[in-house]
Short mmCIF file of C-alpha atoms in Angstrom, two decimals:
data_model
loop_
_atom_site.label_atom_id
_atom_site.label_comp_id
_atom_site.label_asym_id
_atom_site.label_seq_id
_atom_site.Cartn_x
_atom_site.Cartn_y
_atom_site.Cartn_z
CA ALA K 1232 5.26 11.35 9.30
CA ARG K 1233 7.56 9.06 7.35
CA LEU K 1234 8.01 9.06 3.58
CA PHE K 1235 7.66 5.78 1.67
CA SER K 1236 8.66 5.06 -1.92
CA CYS K 1237 6.09 2.73 -3.53
CA ARG K 1238 6.21 0.50 -6.62
CA VAL K 1239 3.25 -1.03 -8.40
CA ARG K 1240 3.62 -4.12 -10.59
CA TRP K 1241 0.75 -5.40 -12.73
CA SER K 1242 0.07 -8.39 -14.95
CA VAL K 1243 -1.77 -8.10 -18.27
CA SER K 1244 -2.41 -11.86 -18.22
CA GLY K 1245 -3.59 -11.90 -14.60
CA ARG K 1246 -0.79 -14.32 -13.63
CA ALA K 1247 1.66 -13.51 -10.86
CA ALA K 1248 4.56 -14.82 -12.94
CA ASP K 1249 3.92 -12.06 -15.52
CA LEU K 1250 4.12 -9.04 -13.18
CA ARG K 1251 5.78 -6.00 -14.78
CA ALA K 1252 6.60 -2.55 -13.43
CA LEU K 1253 3.64 -0.22 -13.87
CA THR K 1254 4.33 2.92 -11.84
CA SER K 1255 5.98 4.31 -8.73
CA PHE K 1256 5.24 7.18 -6.36
CA ASP K 1257 6.04 8.48 -2.88
CA LEU K 1258 3.53 8.48 0.00
CA HIS K 1259 3.74 9.66 3.59
CA ASP K 1260 2.27 7.47 6.31
CA GLN K 1261 -0.23 10.06 7.57
CA GLY K 1262 -2.90 9.47 4.93
CA GLY K 1263 -0.73 9.84 1.84
CA ARG K 1264 -2.63 9.06 -1.39
CA ALA K 1265 -1.78 8.29 -4.99
CA ARG K 1266 -3.82 7.29 -8.02
CA PHE K 1267 -2.87 5.23 -11.05
CA VAL K 1268 -4.48 3.64 -14.12
CA THR K 1269 -3.63 0.18 -15.45
CA PRO K 1270 -3.06 -0.33 -19.19
CA ASN K 1271 -6.57 -1.82 -19.48
CA GLY K 1272 -8.11 1.35 -18.02
CA ARG K 1273 -8.85 0.29 -14.43
CA GLN K 1274 -8.42 3.21 -12.03
CA PHE K 1275 -6.98 2.64 -8.56
CA ALA K 1276 -6.08 4.65 -5.47
CA VAL K 1277 -3.51 3.76 -2.81
CA GLU K 1278 -3.50 5.15 0.75
CA LEU K 1279 -0.96 4.74 3.54
CA HIS K 1280 -1.87 5.35 7.19
CA SER K 1281 -0.38 4.96 10.65
CA GLU K 1282 -3.44 4.41 12.82
CA ASP K 1283 -4.43 2.61 15.98
CA TRP K 1284 -5.15 -1.08 15.49
CA PRO K 1285 -8.98 -1.22 15.61
CA PHE K 1286 -9.18 -4.32 17.81
CA SER K 1287 -6.80 -3.42 20.63
CA SER K 1288 -6.06 0.05 21.93
CA GLY K 1289 -2.45 1.09 22.04
CA ARG K 1290 -1.30 -1.06 19.10
CA ASP K 1291 -0.32 1.34 16.33
CA THR K 1292 -0.01 -0.12 12.84
CA LEU K 1293 0.98 0.87 9.35
CA ILE K 1294 -1.95 0.29 6.96
CA LEU K 1295 -1.84 0.13 3.15
CA LEU K 1296 -5.16 0.30 1.26
CA LEU K 1297 -5.85 -0.40 -2.42
CA SER K 1298 -9.18 0.85 -3.80
CA GLU K 1299 -10.71 0.70 -7.24
CA GLN K 1300 -12.64 3.73 -8.49
CA GLY K 1301 -16.37 3.31 -8.11
CA ARG K 1302 -16.24 0.82 -5.21
CA ALA K 1303 -17.22 1.79 -1.69
CA GLU K 1304 -14.90 -0.68 0.09
CA PRO K 1305 -11.14 -1.12 -0.44
CA LEU K 1306 -10.20 -3.93 -2.79
CA ALA K 1307 -7.40 -4.99 -0.40
CA THR K 1308 -5.64 -3.92 2.78
CA SER K 1309 -2.32 -4.82 4.31
CA TRP K 1310 -0.82 -3.99 7.68
CA ALA K 1311 2.55 -4.10 9.42
CA ARG K 1312 4.11 -2.86 12.65
CA VAL K 1313 4.02 0.92 12.81
CA ASP K 1314 7.85 1.03 12.70
CA ALA K 1315 8.18 -1.42 9.78
CA GLY K 1316 10.50 -0.35 6.98
CA VAL K 1317 8.43 -2.10 4.30
CA ILE K 1318 4.75 -2.79 3.72
CA SER K 1319 3.43 -4.72 0.73
CA MET K 1320 0.50 -6.58 -0.76
CA ARG K 1321 0.28 -9.08 -3.60
CA LEU K 1322 -3.02 -10.12 -5.16
CA GLY K 1323 -1.60 -12.27 -7.95
CA TRP K 1324 -2.39 -9.86 -10.80
CA ILE K 1325 -1.18 -6.74 -8.95
CA ALA K 1326 1.53 -6.16 -6.34
CA LEU K 1327 2.40 -3.07 -4.29
CA ARG K 1328 5.53 -2.56 -2.22
CA CYS K 1329 6.28 0.56 -0.20
CA ALA K 1330 9.64 1.01 1.53
CA ALA K 1331 10.51 3.78 3.97
CA VAL K 1332 12.91 6.29 2.48
CA GLU K 1333 14.63 6.39 5.89
CA PRO K 1334 13.90 2.89 7.24
CA ASP K 1335 15.25 3.42 10.75
CA ARG K 1336 12.63 5.01 12.96
CA PRO K 1337 13.72 5.99 16.45
CA ALA K 1338 11.74 4.51 19.34
CA VAL K 1339 9.15 6.89 20.71
CA GLY K 1340 8.36 6.81 24.40
CA SER K 1341 4.73 6.80 25.42
#
């Protein structure tokens, strides 16, 4: 498992140009989870996974999920190579960026 440091930026106005720091937290890439609340009371959860790419066996990926409380499906997902040092998503009114605390991951033989 790798540890990632994540930042959340949020816009009161809903415009990307107005994004401001909201919170930060650390997640590991083996199903790490964090919750946060926006100033207007919306409750969100973030998850980070390293899982097999669902459409092609043998293609591991790093997956970031953003969910809002009360919804069955994630609000947004983002993916990157499993060895990526950064994974992010930007929806205009909210942005998440997670960077590996130790970005260099040694190659693993299969």
